PDB file of C-alpha atoms and ligand atoms in Angstrom:
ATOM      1  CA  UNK A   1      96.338 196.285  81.261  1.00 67.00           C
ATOM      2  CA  UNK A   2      93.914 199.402  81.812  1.00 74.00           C
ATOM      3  CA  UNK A   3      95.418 201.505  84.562  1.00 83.00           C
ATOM      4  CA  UNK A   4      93.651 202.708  87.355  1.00 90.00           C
ATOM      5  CA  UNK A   5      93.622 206.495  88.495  1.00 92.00           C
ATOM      6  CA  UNK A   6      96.117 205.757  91.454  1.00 94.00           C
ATOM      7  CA  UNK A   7      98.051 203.510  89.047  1.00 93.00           C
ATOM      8  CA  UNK A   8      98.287 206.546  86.782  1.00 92.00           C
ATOM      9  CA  UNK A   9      99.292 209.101  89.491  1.00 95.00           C
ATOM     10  CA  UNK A  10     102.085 206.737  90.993  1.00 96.00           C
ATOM     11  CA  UNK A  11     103.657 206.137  87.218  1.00 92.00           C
ATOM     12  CA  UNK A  12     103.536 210.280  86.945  1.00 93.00           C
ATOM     13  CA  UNK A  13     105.447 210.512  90.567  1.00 96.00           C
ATOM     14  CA  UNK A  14     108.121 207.741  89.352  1.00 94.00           C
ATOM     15  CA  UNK A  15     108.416 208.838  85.664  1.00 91.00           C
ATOM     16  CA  UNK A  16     109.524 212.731  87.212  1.00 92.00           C
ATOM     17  CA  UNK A  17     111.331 212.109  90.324  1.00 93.00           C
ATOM     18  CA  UNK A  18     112.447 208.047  90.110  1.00 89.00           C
ATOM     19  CA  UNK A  19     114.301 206.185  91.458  1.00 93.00           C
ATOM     20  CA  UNK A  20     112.297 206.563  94.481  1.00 95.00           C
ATOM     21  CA  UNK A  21     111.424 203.822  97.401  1.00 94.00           C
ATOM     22  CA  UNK A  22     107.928 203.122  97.805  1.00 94.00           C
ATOM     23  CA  UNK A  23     107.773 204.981 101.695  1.00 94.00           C
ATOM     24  CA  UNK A  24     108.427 208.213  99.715  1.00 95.00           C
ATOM     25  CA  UNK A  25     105.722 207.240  96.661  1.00 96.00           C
ATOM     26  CA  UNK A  26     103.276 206.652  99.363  1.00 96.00           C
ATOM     27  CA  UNK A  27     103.635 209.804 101.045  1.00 96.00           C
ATOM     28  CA  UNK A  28     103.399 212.236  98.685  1.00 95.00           C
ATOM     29  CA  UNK A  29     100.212 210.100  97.840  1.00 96.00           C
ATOM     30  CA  UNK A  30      99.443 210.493 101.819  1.00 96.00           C
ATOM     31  CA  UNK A  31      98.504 206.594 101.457  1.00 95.00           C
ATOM     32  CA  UNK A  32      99.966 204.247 103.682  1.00 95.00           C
ATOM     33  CA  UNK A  33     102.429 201.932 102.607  1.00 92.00           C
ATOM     34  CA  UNK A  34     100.267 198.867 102.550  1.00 94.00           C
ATOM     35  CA  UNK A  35      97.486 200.738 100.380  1.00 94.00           C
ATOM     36  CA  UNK A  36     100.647 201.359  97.690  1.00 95.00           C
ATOM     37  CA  UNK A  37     101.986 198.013  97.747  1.00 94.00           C
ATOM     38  CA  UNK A  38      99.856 196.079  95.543  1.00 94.00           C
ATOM     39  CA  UNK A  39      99.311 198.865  92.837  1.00 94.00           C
ATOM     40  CA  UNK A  40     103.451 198.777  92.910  1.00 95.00           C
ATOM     41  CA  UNK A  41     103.390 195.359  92.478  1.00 93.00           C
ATOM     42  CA  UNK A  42     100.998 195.230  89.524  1.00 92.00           C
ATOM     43  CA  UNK A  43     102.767 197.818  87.794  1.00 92.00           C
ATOM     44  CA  UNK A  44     106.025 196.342  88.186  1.00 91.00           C
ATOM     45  CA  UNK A  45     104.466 193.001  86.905  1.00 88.00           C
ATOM     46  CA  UNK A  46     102.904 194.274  83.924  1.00 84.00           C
ATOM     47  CA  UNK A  47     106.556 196.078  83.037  1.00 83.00           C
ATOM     48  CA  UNK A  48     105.475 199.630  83.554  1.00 89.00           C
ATOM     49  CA  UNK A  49     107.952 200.123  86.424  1.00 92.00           C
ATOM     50  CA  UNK A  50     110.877 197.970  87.763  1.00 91.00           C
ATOM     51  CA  UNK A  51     112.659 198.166  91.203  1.00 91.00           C
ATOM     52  CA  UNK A  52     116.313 197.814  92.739  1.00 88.00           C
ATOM     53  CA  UNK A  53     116.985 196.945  96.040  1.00 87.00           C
ATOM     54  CA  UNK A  54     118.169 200.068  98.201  1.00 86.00           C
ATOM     55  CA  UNK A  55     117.632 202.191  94.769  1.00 87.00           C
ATOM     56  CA  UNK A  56     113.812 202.144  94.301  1.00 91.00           C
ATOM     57  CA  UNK A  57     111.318 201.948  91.798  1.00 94.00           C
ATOM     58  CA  UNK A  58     111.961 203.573  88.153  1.00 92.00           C
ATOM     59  CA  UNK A  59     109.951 203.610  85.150  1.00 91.00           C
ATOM     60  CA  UNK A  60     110.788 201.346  82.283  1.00 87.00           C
ATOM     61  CA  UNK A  61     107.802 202.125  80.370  1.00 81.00           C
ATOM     62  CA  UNK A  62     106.809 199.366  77.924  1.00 72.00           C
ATOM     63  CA  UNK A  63     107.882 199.525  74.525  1.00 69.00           C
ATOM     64  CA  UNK A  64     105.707 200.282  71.403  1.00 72.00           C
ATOM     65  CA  UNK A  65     105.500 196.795  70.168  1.00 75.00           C
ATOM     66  CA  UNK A  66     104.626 195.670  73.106  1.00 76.00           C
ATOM     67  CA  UNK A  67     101.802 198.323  73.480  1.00 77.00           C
ATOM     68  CA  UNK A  68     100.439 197.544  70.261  1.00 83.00           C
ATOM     69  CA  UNK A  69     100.065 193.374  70.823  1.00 84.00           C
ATOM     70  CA  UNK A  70      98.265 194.579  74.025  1.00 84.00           C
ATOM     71  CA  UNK A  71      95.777 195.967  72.391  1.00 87.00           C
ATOM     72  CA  UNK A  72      95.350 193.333  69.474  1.00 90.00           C
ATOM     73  CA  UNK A  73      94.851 191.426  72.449  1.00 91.00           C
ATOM     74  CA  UNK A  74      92.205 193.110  74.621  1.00 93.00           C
ATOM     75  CA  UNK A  75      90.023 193.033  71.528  1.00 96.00           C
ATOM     76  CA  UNK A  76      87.789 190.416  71.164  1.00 97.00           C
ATOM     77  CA  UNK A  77      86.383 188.584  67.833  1.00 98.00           C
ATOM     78  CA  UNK A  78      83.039 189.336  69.380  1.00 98.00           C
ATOM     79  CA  UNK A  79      83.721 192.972  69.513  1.00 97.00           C
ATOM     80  CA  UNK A  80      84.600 193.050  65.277  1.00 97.00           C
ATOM     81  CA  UNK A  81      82.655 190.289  63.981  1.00 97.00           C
ATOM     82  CA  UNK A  82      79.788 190.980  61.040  1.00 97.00           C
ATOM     83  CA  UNK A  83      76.868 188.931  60.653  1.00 97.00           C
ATOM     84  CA  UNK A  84      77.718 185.229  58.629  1.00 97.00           C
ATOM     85  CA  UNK A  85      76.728 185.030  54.858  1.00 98.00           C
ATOM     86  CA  UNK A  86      74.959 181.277  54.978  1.00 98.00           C
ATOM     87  CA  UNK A  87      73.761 178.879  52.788  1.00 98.00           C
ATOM     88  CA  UNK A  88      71.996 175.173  52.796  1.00 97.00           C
ATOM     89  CA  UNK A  89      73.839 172.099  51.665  1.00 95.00           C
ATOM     90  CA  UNK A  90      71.597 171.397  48.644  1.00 95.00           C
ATOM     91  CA  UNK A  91      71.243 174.901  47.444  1.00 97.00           C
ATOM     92  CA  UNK A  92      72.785 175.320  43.957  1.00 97.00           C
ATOM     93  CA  UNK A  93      76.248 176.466  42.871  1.00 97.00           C
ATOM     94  CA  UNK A  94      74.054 179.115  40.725  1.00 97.00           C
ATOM     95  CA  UNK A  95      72.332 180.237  43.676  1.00 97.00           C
ATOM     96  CA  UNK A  96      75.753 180.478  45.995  1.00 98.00           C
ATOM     97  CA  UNK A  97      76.864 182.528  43.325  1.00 97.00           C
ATOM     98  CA  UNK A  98      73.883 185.388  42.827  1.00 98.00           C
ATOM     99  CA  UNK A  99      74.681 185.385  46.985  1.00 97.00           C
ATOM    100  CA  UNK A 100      77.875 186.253  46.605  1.00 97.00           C
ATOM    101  CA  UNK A 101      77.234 189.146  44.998  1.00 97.00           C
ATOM    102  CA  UNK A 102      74.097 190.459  46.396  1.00 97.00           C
ATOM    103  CA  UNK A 103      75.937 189.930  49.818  1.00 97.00           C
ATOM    104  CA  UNK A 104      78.856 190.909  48.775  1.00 96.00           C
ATOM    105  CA  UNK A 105      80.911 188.807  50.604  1.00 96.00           C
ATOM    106  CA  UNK A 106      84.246 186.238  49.317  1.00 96.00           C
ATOM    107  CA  UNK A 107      82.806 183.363  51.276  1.00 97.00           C
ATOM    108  CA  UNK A 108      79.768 181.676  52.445  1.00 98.00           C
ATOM    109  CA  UNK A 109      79.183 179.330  55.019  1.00 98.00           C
ATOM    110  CA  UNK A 110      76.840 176.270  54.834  1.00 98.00           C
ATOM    111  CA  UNK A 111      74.802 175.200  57.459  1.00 98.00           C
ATOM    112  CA  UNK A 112      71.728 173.172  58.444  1.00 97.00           C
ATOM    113  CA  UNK A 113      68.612 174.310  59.491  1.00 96.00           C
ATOM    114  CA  UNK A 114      69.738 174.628  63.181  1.00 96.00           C
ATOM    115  CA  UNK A 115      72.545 176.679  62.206  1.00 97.00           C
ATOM    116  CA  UNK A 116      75.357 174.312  62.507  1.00 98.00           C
ATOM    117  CA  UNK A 117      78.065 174.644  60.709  1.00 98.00           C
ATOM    118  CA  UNK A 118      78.723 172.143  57.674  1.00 98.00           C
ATOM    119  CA  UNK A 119      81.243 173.755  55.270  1.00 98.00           C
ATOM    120  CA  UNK A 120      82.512 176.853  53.314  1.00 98.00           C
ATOM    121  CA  UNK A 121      82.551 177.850  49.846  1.00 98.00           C
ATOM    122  CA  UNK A 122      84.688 180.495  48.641  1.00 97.00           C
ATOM    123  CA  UNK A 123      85.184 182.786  45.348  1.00 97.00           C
ATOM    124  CA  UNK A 124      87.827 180.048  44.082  1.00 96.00           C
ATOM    125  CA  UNK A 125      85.697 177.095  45.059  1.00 96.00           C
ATOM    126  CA  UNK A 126      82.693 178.776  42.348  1.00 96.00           C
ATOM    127  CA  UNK A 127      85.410 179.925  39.989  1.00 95.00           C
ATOM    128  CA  UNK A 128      86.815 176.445  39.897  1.00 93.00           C
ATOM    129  CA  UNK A 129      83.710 174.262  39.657  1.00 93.00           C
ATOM    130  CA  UNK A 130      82.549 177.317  37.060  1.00 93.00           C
ATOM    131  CA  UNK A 131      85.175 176.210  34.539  1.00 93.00           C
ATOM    132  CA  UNK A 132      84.068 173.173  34.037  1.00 85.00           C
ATOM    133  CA  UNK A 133      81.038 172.165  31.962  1.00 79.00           C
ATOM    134  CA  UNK A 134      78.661 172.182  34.877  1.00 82.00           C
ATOM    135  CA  UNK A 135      75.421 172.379  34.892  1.00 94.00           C
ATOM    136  CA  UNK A 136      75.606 174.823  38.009  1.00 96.00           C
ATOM    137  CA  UNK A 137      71.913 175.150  38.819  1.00 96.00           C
ATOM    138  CA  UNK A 138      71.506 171.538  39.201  1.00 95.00           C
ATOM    139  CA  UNK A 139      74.761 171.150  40.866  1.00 95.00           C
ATOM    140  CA  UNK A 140      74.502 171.276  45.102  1.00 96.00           C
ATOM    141  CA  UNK A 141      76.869 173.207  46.814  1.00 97.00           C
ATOM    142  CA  UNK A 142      77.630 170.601  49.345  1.00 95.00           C
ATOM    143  CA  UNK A 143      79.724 168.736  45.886  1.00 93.00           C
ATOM    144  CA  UNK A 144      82.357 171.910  45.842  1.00 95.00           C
ATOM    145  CA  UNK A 145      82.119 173.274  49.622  1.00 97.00           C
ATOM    146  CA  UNK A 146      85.378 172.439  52.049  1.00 98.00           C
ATOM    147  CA  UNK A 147      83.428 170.286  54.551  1.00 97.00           C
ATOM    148  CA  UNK A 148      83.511 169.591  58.461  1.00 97.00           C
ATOM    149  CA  UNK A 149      85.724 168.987  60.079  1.00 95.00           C
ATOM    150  CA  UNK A 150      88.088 170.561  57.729  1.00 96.00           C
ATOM    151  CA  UNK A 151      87.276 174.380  58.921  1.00 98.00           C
ATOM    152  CA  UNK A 152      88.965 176.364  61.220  1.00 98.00           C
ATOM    153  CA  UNK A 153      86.897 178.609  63.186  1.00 98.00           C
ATOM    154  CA  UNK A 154      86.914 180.948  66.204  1.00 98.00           C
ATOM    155  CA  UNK A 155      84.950 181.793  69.313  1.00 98.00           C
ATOM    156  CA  UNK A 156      83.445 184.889  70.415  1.00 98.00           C
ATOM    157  CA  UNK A 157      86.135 185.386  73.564  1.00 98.00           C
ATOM    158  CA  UNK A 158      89.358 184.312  71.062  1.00 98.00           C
ATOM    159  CA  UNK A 159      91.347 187.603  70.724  1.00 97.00           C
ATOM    160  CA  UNK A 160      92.120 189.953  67.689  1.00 96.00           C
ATOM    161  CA  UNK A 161      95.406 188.040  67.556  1.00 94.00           C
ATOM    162  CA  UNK A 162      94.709 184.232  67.815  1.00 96.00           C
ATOM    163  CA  UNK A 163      91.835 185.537  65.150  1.00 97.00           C
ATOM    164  CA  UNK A 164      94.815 186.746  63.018  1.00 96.00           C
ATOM    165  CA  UNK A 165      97.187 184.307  62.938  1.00 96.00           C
ATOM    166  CA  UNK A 166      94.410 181.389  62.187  1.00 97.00           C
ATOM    167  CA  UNK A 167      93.846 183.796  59.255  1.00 97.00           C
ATOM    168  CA  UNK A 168      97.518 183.540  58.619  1.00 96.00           C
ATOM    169  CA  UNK A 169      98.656 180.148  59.248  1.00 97.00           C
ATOM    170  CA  UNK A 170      95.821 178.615  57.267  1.00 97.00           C
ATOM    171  CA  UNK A 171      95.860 181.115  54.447  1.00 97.00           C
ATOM    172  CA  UNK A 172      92.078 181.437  54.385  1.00 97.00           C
ATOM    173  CA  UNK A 173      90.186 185.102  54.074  1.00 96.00           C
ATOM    174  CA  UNK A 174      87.410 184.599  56.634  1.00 97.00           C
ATOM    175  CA  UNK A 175      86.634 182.545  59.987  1.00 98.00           C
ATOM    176  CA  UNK A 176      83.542 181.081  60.965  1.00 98.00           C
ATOM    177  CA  UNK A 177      82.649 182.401  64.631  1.00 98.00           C
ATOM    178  CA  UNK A 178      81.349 179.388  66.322  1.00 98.00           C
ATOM    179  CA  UNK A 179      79.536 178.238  69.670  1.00 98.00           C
ATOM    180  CA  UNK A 180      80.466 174.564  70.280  1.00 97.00           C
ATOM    181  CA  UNK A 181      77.290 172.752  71.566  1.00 97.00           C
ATOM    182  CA  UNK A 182      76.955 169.269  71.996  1.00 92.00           C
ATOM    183  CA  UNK A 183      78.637 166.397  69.951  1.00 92.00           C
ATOM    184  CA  UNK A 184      81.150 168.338  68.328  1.00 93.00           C
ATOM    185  CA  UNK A 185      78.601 170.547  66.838  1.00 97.00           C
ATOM    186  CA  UNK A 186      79.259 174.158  65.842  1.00 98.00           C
ATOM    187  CA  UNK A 187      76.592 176.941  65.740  1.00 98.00           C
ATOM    188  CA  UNK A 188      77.589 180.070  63.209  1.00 98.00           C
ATOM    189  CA  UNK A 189      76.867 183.302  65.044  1.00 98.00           C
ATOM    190  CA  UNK A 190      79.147 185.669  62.814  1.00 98.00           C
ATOM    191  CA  UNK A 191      81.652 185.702  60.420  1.00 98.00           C
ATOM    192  CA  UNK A 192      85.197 187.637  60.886  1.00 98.00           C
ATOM    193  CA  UNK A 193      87.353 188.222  57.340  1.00 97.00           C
ATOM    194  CA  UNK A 194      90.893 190.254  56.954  1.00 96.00           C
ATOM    195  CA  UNK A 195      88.094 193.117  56.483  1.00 96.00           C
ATOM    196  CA  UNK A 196      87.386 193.319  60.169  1.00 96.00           C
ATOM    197  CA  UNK A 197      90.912 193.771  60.960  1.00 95.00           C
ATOM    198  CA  UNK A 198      91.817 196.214  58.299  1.00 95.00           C
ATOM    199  CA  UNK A 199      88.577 198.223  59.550  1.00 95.00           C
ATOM    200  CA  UNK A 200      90.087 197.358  63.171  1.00 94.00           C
ATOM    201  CA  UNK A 201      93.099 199.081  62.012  1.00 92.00           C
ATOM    202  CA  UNK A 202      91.592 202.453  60.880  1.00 93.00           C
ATOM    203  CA  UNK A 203      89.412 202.307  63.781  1.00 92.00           C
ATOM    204  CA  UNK A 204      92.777 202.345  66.102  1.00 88.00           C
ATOM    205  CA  UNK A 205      94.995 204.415  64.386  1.00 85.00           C
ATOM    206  CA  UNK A 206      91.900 207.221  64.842  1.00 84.00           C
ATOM    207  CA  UNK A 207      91.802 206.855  68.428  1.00 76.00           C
ATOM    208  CA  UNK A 208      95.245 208.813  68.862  1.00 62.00           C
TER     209      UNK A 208
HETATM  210  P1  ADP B   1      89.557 182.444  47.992  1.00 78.20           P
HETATM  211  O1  ADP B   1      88.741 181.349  47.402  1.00 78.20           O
HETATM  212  O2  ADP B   1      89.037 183.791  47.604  1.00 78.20           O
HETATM  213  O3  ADP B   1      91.031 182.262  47.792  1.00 78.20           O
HETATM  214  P2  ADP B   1      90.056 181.554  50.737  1.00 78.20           P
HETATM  215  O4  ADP B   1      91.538 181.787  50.646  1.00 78.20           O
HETATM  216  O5  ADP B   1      89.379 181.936  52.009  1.00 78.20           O
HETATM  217  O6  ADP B   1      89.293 182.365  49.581  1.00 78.20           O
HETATM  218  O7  ADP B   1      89.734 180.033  50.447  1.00 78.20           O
HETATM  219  C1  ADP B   1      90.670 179.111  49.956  1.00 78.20           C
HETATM  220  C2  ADP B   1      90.192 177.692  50.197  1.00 78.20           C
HETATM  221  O8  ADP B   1      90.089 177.448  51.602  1.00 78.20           O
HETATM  222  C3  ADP B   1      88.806 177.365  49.619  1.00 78.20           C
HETATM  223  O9  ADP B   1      88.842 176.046  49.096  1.00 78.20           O
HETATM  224  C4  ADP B   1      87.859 177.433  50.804  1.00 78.20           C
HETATM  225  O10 ADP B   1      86.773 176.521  50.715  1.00 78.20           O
HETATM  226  C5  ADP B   1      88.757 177.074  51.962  1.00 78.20           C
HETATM  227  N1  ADP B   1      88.409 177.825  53.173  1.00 78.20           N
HETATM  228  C6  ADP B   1      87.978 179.087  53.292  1.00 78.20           C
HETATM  229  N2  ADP B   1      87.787 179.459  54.575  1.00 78.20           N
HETATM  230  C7  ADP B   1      88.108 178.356  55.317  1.00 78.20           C
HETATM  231  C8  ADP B   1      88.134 178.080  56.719  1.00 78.20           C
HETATM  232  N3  ADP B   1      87.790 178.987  57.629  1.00 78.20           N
HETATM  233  N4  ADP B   1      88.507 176.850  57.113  1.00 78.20           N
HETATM  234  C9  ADP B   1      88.874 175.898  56.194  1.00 78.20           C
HETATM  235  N5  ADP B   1      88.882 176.112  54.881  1.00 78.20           N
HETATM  236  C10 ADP B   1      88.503 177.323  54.423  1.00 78.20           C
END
């Protein structure tokens, strides 16, 4: 929760002089007590303060781990995303390969020519197929991709967290970010890999 300036000056008054009933808080603020009420009650929600009958409010402060899965998740996948890697269905294994390194990317996506999503092919999908005796410039990609409905994506609004535990729980590097439209299908706008969070992580620790 972003505090607002009053929020900040009434967490300053409790953290130096608390306990302290909210008819005091309020007139050292010369507020009235209605004005002070709801900013008490948001910061009492949100864990920043907590109050005892007869005592008055006192700060409790929210611990660091607490702080830090705030953050993770105010931050959108819109706000780290890069811009997808993508492919056609019957381009060539050869071809998703030269991509992958000019790009320089672990994983392409494979779409159709409005965008919508139709697989994935990763580094261990090429190396895999690669072993074999393939012809790989006659071979289409859409043989050796993971295919729809088989992908787990994410949408622009998802947080940094749900992101990272998709990541997690499905042991995949990157995430399609998606815009459902009609009949199930999926438009790629962006692409979000453990990158963007280890960037996300630098990023943060610098703000301090
Ligand atoms: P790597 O091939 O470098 O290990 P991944 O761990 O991302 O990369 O991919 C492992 C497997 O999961 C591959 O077969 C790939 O096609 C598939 N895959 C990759 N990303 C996704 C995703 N978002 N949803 C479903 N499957 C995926």
């Amino acid at each position: 929760m972003e505090l607002n300036a009053r929020q900040k000056e009434i967490l300053e008054i409790v953290k130096n002089d608390g306990p302290i009933s909210a008819e005091e808080i309020a007139s050292r603020l010369s507020i009235s007590k209605a004005a002070i009420r709801p900013h008490l009650a948001s910061l009492t929600l949100s864990g920043f303060l907590a109050a005892r009958p007869r005592v008055g409010y006192y700060y409790v402060g929210k611990d660091r781990n607490a702080l830090i899965a705030d953050i993770f998740r105010e931050i959108k996948v819109k706000d780290i995303k890069s811009v997808p890697v993508v492919i056609r269905e019957e381009s060539s294994v050869y071809d998703a390969i030269v991509t992958l390194f000019l790009e320089d990317v672990g994983t392409i996506y494979v779409v159709d020519d409005q965008a919508i999503l139709q697989g994935v092919i990763s580094r261990k999908d090429l190396l895999k197929v690669s072993m074999g005796n393939n012809d790989l410039s006659k071979m289409p990609v859409g043989v050796v991709m993971t295919r729809m409905p088989n992908i787990v994506t994410v949408e622009p609004e998802e947080n940094v967290l749900e992101m990272a535990s998709k990541i997690i729980e499905y042991e995949v590097d990157s995430l399609p970010v998606v815009r459902p439209l009609k009949d199930d299908a999926l438009e790629v706008i962006g692409r979000v890999t453990k990158t963007n969070l280890t960037r996300l992580i630098v990023e943060i620790a610098g703000w301090g």
